[in-house]
CSV table of C-alpha atoms and ligand atoms in Angstrom, one decimal:
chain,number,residue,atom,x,y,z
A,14,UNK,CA,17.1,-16.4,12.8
A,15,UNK,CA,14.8,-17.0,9.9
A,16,UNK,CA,11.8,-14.3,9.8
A,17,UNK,CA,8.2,-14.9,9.3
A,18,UNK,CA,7.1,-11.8,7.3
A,19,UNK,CA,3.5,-11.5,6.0
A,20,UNK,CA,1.7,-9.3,3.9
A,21,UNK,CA,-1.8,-9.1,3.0
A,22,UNK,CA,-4.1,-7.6,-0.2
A,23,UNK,CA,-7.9,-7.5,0.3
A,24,UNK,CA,-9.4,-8.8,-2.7
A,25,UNK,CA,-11.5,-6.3,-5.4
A,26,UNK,CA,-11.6,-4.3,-2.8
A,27,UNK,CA,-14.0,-1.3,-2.9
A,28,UNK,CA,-16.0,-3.8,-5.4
A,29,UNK,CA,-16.0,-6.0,-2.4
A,30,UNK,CA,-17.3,-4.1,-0.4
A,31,UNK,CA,-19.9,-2.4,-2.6
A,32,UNK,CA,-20.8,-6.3,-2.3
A,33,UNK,CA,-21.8,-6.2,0.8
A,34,UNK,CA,-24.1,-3.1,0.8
A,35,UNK,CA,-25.7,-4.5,-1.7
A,36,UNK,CA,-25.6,-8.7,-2.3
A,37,UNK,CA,-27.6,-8.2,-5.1
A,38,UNK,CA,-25.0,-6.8,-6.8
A,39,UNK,CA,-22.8,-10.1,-6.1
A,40,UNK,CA,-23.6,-12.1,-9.0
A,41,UNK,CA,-23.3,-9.6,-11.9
A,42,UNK,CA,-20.9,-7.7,-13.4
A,43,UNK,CA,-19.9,-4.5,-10.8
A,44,UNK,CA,-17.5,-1.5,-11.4
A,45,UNK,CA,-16.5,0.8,-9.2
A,46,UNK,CA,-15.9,4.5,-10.8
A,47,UNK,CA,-14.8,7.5,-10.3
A,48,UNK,CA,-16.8,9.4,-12.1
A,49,UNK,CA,-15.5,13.3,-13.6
A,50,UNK,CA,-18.8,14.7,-13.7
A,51,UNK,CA,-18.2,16.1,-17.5
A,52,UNK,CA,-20.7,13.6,-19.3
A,53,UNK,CA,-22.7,10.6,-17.7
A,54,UNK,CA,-19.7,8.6,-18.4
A,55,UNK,CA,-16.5,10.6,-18.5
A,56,UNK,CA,-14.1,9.1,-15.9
A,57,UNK,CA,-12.3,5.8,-15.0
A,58,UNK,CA,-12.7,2.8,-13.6
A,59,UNK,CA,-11.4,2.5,-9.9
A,60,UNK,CA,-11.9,-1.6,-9.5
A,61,UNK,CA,-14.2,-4.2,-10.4
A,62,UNK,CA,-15.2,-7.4,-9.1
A,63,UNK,CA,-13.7,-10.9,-11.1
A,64,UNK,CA,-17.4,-11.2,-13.0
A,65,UNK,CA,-16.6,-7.6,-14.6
A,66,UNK,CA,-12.9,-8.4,-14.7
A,67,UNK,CA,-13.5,-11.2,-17.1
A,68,UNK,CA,-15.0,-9.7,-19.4
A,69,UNK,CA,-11.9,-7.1,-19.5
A,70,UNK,CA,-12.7,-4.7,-17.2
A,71,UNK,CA,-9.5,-3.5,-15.1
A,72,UNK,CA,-8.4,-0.2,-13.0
A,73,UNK,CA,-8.1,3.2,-14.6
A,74,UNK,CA,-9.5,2.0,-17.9
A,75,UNK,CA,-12.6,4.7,-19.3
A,76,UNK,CA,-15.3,4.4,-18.0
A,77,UNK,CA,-16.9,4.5,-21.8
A,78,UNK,CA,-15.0,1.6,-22.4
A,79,UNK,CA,-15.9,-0.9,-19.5
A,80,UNK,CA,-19.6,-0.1,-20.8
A,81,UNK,CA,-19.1,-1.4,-24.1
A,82,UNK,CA,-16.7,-4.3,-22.8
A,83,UNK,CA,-20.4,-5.1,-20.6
A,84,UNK,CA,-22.7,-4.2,-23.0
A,85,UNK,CA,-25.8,-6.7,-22.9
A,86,UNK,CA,-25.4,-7.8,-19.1
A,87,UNK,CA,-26.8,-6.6,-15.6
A,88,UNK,CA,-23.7,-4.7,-15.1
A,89,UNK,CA,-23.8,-2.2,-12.3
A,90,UNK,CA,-22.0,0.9,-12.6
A,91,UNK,CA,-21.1,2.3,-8.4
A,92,UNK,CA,-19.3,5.7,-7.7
A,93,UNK,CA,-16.6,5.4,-5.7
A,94,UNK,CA,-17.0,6.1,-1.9
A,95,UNK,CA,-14.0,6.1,-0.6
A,96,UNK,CA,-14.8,7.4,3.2
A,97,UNK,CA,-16.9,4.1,2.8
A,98,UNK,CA,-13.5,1.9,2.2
A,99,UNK,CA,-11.8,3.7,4.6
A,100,UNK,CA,-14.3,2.5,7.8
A,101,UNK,CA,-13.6,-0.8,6.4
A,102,UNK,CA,-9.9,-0.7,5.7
A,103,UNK,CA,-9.2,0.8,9.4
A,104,UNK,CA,-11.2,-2.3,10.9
A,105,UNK,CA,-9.4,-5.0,9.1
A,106,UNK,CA,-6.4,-3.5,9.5
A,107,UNK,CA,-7.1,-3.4,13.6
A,108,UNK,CA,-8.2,-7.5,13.5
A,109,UNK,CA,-4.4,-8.0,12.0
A,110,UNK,CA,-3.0,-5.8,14.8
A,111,UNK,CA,-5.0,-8.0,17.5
A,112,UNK,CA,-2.4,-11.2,16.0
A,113,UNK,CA,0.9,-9.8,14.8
A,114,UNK,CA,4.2,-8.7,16.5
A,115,UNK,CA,5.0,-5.8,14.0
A,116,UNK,CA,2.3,-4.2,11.7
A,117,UNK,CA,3.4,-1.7,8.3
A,118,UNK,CA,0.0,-0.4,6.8
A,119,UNK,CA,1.2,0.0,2.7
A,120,UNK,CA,-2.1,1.4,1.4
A,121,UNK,CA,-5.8,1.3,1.9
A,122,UNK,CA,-6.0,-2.6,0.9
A,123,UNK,CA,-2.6,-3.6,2.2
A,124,UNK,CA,-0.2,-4.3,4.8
A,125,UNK,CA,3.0,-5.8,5.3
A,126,UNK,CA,3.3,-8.1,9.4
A,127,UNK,CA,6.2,-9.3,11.2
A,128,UNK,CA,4.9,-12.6,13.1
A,129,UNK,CA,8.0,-14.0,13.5
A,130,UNK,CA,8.0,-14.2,17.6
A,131,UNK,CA,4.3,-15.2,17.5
A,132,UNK,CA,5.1,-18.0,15.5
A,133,UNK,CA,7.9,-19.0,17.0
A,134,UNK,CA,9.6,-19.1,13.7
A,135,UNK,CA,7.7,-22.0,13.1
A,136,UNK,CA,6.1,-21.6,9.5
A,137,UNK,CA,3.4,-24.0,10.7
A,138,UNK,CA,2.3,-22.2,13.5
A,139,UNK,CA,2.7,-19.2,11.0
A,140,UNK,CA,0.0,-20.4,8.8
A,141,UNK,CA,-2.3,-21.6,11.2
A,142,UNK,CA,-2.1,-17.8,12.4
A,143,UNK,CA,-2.7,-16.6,9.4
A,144,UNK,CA,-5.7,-18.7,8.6
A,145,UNK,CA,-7.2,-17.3,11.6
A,146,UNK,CA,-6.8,-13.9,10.7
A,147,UNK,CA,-8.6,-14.6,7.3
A,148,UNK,CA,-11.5,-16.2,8.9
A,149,UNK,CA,-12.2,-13.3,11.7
A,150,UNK,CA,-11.4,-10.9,8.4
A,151,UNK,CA,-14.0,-12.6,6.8
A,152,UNK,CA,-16.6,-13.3,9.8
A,153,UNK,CA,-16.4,-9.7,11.2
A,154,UNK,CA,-15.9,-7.7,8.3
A,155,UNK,CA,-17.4,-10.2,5.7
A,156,UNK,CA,-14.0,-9.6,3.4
A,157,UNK,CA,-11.9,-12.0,1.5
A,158,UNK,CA,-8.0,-11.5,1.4
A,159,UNK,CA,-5.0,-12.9,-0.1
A,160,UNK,CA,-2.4,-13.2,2.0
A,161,UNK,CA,1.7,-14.0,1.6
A,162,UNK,CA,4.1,-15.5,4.2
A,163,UNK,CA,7.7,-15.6,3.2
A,164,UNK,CA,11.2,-15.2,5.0
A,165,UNK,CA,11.1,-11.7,3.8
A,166,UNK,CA,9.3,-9.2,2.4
A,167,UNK,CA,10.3,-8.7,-0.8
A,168,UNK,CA,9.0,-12.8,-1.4
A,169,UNK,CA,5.8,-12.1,1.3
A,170,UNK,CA,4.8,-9.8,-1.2
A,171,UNK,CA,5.0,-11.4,-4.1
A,172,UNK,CA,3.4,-14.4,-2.9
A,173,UNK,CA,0.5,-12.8,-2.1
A,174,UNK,CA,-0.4,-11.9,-5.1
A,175,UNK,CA,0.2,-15.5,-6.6
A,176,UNK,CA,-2.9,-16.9,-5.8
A,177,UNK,CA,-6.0,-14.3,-5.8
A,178,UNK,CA,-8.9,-14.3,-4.5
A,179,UNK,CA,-9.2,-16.2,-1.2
A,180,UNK,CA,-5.8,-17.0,-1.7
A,181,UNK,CA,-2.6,-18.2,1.2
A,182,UNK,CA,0.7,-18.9,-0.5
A,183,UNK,CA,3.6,-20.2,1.9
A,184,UNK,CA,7.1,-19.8,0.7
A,185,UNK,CA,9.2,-22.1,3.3
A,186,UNK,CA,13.0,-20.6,3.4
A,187,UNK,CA,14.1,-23.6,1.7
A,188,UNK,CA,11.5,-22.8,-1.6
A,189,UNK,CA,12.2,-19.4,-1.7
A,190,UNK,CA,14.8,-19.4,-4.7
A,191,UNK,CA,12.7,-21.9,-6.7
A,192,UNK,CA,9.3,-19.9,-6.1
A,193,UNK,CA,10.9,-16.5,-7.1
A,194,UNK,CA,13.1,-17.4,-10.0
A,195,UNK,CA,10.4,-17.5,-13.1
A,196,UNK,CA,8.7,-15.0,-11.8
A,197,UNK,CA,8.6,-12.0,-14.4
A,198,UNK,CA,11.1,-9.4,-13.2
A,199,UNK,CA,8.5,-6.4,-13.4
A,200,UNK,CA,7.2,-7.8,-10.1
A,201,UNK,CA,9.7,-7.9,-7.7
A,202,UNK,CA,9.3,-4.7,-5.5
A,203,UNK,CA,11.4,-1.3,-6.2
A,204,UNK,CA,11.2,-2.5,-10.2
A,205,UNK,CA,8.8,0.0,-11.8
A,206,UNK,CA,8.1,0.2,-15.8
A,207,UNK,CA,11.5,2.5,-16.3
A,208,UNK,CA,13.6,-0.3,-14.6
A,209,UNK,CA,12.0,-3.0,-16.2
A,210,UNK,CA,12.8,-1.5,-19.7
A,211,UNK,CA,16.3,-1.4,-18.9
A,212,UNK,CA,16.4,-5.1,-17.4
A,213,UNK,CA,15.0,-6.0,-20.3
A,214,UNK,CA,17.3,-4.8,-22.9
A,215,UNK,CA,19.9,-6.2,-20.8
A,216,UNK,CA,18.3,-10.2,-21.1
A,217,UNK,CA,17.1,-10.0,-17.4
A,218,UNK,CA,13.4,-11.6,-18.2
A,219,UNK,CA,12.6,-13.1,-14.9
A,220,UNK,CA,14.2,-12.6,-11.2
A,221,UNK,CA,16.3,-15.9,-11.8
A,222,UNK,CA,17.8,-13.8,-14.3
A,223,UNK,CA,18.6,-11.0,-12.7
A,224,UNK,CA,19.7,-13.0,-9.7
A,225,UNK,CA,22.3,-14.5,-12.3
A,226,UNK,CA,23.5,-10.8,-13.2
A,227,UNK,CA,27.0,-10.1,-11.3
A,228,UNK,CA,26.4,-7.0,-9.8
A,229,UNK,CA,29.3,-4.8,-11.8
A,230,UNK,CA,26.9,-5.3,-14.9
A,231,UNK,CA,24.1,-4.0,-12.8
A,232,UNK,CA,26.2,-0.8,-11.9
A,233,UNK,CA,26.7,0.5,-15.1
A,234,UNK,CA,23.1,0.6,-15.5
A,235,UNK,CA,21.8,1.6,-11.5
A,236,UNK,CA,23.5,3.2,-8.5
A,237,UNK,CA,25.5,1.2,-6.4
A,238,UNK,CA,22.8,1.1,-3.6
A,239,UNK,CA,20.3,-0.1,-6.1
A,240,UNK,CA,22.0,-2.5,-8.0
A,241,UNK,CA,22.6,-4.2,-4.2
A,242,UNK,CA,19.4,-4.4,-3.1
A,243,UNK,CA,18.1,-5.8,-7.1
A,244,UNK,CA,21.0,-8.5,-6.9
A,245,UNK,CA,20.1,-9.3,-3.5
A,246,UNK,CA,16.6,-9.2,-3.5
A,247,UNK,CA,16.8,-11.6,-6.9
A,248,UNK,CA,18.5,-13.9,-4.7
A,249,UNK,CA,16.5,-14.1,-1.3
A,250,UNK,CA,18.1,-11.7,0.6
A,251,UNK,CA,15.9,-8.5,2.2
A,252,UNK,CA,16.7,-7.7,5.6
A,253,UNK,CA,14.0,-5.0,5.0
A,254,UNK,CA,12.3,-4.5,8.3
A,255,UNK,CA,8.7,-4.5,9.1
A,256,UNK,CA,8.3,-0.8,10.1
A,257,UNK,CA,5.4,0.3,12.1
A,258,UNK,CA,4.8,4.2,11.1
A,259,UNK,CA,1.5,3.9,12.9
A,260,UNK,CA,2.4,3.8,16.6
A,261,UNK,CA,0.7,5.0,19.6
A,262,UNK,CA,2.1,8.1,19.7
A,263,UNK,CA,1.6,9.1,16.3
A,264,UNK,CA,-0.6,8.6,12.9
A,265,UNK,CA,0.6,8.3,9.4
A,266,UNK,CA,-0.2,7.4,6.1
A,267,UNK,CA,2.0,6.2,2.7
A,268,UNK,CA,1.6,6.1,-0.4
A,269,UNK,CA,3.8,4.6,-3.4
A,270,UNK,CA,3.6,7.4,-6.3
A,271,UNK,CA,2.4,6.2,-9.4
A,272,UNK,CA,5.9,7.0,-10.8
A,273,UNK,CA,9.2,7.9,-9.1
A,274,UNK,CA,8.8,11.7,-8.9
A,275,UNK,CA,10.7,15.3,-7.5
A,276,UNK,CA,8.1,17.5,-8.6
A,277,UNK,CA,6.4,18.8,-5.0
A,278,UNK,CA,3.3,19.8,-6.9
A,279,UNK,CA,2.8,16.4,-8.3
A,280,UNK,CA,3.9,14.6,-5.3
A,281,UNK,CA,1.2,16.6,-3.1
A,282,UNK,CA,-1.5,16.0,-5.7
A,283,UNK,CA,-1.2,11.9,-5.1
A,284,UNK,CA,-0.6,12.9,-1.2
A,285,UNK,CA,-3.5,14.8,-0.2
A,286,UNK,CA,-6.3,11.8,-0.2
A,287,UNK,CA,-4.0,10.6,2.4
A,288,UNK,CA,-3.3,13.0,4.1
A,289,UNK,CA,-7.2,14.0,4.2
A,290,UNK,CA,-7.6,10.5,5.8
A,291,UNK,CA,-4.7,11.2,8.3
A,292,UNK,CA,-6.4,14.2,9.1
A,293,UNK,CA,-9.7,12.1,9.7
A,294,UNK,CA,-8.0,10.1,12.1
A,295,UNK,CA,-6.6,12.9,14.1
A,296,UNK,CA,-10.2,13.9,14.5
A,297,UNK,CA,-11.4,10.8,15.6
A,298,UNK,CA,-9.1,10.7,18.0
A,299,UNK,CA,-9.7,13.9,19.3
A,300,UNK,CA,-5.9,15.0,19.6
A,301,UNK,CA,-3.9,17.9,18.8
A,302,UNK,CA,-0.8,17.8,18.1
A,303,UNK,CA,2.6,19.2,17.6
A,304,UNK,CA,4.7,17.9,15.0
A,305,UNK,CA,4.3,17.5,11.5
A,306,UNK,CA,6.7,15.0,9.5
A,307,UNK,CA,6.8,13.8,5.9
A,308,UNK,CA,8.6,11.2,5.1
A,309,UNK,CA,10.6,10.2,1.5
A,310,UNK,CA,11.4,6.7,0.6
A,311,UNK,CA,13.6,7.6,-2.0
A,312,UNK,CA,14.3,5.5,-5.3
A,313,UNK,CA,17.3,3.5,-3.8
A,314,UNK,CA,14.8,2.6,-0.9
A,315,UNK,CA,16.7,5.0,1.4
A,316,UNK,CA,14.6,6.8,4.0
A,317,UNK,CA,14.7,10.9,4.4
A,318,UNK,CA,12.2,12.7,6.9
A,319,UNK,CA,11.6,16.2,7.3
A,320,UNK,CA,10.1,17.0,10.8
A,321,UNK,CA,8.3,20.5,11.9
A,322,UNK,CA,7.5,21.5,15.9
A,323,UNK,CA,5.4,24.3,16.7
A,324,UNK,CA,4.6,25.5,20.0
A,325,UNK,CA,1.0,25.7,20.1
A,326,UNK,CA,-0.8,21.9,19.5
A,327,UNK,CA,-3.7,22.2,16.9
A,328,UNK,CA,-5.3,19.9,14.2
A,329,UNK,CA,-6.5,22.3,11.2
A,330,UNK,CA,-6.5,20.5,8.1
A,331,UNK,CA,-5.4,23.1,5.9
A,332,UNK,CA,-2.2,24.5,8.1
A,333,UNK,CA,-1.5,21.0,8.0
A,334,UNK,CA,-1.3,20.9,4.2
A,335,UNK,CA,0.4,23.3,4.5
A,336,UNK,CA,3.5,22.4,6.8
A,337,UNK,CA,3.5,19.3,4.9
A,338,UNK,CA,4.1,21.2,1.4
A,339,UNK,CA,6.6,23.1,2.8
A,340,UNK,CA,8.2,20.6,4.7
A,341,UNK,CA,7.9,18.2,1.2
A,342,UNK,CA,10.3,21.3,-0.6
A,343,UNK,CA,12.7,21.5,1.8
A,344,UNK,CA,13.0,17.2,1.3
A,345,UNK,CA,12.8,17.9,-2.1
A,346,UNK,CA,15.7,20.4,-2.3
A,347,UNK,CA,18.2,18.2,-1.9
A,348,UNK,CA,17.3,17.2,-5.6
A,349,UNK,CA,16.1,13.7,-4.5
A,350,UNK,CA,14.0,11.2,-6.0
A,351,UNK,CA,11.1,10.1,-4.4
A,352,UNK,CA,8.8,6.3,-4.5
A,353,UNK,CA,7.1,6.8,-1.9
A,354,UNK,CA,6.1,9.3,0.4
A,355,UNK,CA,4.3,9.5,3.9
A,356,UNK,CA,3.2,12.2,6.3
A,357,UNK,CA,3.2,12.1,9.6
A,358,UNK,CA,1.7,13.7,12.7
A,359,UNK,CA,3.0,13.6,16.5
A,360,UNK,CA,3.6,15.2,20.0
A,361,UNK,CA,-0.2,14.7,21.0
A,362,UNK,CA,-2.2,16.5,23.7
A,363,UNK,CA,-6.0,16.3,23.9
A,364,UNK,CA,-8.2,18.2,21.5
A,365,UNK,CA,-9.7,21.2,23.6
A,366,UNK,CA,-9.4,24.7,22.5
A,367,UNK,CA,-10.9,24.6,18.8
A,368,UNK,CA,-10.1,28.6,18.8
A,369,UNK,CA,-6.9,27.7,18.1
A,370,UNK,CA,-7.2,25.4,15.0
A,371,UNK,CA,-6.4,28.4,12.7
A,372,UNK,CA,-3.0,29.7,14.7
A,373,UNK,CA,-1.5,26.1,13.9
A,374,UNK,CA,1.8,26.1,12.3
A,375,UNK,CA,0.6,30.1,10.6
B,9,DGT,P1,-7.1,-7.3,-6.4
B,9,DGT,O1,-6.2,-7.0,-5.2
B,9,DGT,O2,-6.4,-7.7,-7.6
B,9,DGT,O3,-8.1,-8.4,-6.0
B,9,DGT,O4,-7.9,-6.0,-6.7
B,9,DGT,P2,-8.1,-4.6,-6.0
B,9,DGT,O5,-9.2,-3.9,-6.6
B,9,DGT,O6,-8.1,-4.8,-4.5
B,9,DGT,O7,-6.7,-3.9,-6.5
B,9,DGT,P3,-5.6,-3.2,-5.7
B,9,DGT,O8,-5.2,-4.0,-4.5
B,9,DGT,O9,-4.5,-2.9,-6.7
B,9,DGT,O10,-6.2,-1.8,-5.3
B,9,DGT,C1,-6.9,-1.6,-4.1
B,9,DGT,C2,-8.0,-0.6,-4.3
B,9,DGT,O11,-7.5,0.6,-4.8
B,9,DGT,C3,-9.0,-1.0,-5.4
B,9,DGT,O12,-10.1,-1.8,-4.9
B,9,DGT,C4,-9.5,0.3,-6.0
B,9,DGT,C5,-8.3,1.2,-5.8
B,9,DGT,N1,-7.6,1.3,-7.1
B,9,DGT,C6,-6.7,0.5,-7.6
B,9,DGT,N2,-6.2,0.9,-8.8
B,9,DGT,C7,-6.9,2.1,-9.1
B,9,DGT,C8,-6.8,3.0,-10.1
B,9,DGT,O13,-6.1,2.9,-11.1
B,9,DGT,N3,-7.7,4.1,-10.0
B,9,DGT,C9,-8.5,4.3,-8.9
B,9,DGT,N4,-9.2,5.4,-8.8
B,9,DGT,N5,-8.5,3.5,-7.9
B,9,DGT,C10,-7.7,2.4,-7.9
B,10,CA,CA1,-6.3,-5.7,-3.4
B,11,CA,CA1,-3.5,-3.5,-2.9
């Protein structure tokens, strides 16, 4: 069977969609910050739209900075509103739903599709699929996207960041090795900064390279389960599966961390805008529920969950922070490594009772 995996980046997006608010904003320089609140411009730059972005403005640079970098234009200086990005993410992210066998949300801007039934394995009927998407993405919600199809996910991701914005880049099975060989290692997933350092002193420059790399040589240097899935993935092989955490029966968000990490107290600090917006949802809904789960990916890409049960159904934000911490230490105690972690909520029953919202999970 060959796969039809997709995965999707909204372009610039909170830039974007400050764009929209505000179309007067469209044709100068725009930055999106999140501002500290210490001086007028202490704080970094969340995004910025490709008029800013050539001029050097780029993510997490000062805010101080991007000002000078745009000194003498129009420039317009947004705070961040990320409840704002949130509305918009959740109603692209339902349009790709409407078309796709298999759905994996991978962050507010992103998500990873399995449309290999829909299409029929037929790459053709794959792309006409996907051009639809983009257009009712872009007629409804008035958003442009990049988007990746590829026999796998490992390629569907990278080829979706080749051509940006507006972009659609189709890596046919047959094209896969050529389109992923000179492509710098750094990007191929799992392969953070630490990693690439150590590629790099061994020679390994692009993916060809590393695809070239027996995997003994790799072992001295990684794990065994890691130094498979490099060698592999260098060579067009990831039987990685789309996996839908979002499911009926229960809501979760992911995150990747910004660096591998075991420390629960740093780990929670990059969790809780997610989990606030997991907690958001439950409302929404207007469900209770039951079970509490976070779930590790560690660094060899291996999956650990941690799941609580508690008699009485609730949705309290903070005994949910709560369970989730505690549940995080317990994962953590195993002296693990984790890349990404999600939390996870499940067992539903209706929202009535709001008397009990403080019991939950005490
Ligand atoms: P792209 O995909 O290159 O067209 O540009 P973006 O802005 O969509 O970049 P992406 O996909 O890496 O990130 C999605 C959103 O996440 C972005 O619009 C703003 C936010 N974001 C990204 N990097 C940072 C950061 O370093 N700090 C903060 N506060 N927000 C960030
Ligand atoms: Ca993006
Ligand atoms: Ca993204």
């Amino acid at each position: 069977m060959t796969r039809v995996i997709g995965h999707l980046d909204l372009d610039y997006f909170y830039a974007q969609v400050e764009e929209i608010g505000d179309p007067s904003v469209k044709n100068v320089p725009l930055v999106v910050c999140v501002f500290s609140g210490r001086t007028e411009t202490s704080g970094v730059v969340s995004t910025a739209n490709y008029r800013a972005r050539k001029m050097g403005v780029r993510s997490s640079m000062p805010i101080a900075v991007a000002k000078r970098r745009l000194e003498g234009t129009e420039a317009k200086f947004i705070r961040m509103d990320r409840a704002k990005y949130e509305a918009y993410s959740n109603q692209v992210m339902d349009i790709i739903k409407e078309y796709v066998d298999v759905m994996e949300q991978t962050g507010i801007d992103e998500t990873f599709f399995d449309i290999t039934r829909k299409s029929e394995e037929d790459y053709a009927a794959a792309t006409a699929m996907v051009k639809d998407i983009k257009l009712t993405v872009f007629e409804r919600e008035k958003l442009t996207c990049s988007v990746g199809i590829a026999p796998n996910k490992v390629a569907a991701k990278l080829a979706s960041d080749f051509k940006k914005p507006d972009g659609l880049t189709v890596i046919l099975p047959e094209n896969l090795k050529a389109f992923m060989d000179p492509m710098p290692v750094e990007k191929l997933y799992g392969v953070g900064p630490k990693n690439t350092q150590i590629l790099k002193e061994l020679g390994v420059m692009t993916i060809g390279d590393l695809g070239r790399k027996d995997l003994e040589s790799l072992e001295r240097v990684f794990d065994r389960k890691f130094s498979v899935y490099l060698h592999n993935a260098a060579n067009g092989f990831d039987d990685e599966p789309v996996v839908s955490y979002i499911e009926a029966k229960q809501i979760s968000r992911i995150i990747t961390l910004k660096q591998d990490s075991g420390d629960s107290q740093a780990i929670v600090a990059q969790l809780s805008p997610a989990i606030e917006d997991l907690h958001r949802k439950v409302i929404e809904k207007g469900v209770f529920f039951r079970s509490v789960s976070v779930i590790g990916i560690l660094t060899d890409l291996s999956i650990k969950t941690r799941t609580k049960t508690v008699e009485v159904p609730g949705n309290d934000l903070l005994s949910l922070k709560k369970a989730i911490n505690e549940l995080l230490v317990a994962l953590l105690g195993e002296g693990v490594e984790l890349r990404r972690v999600g939390a996870r909520v499940s067992d539903f029953s209706e929202a009535k009772n709001q008397s009990f919202l403080s019991e939950y999970l005490g």
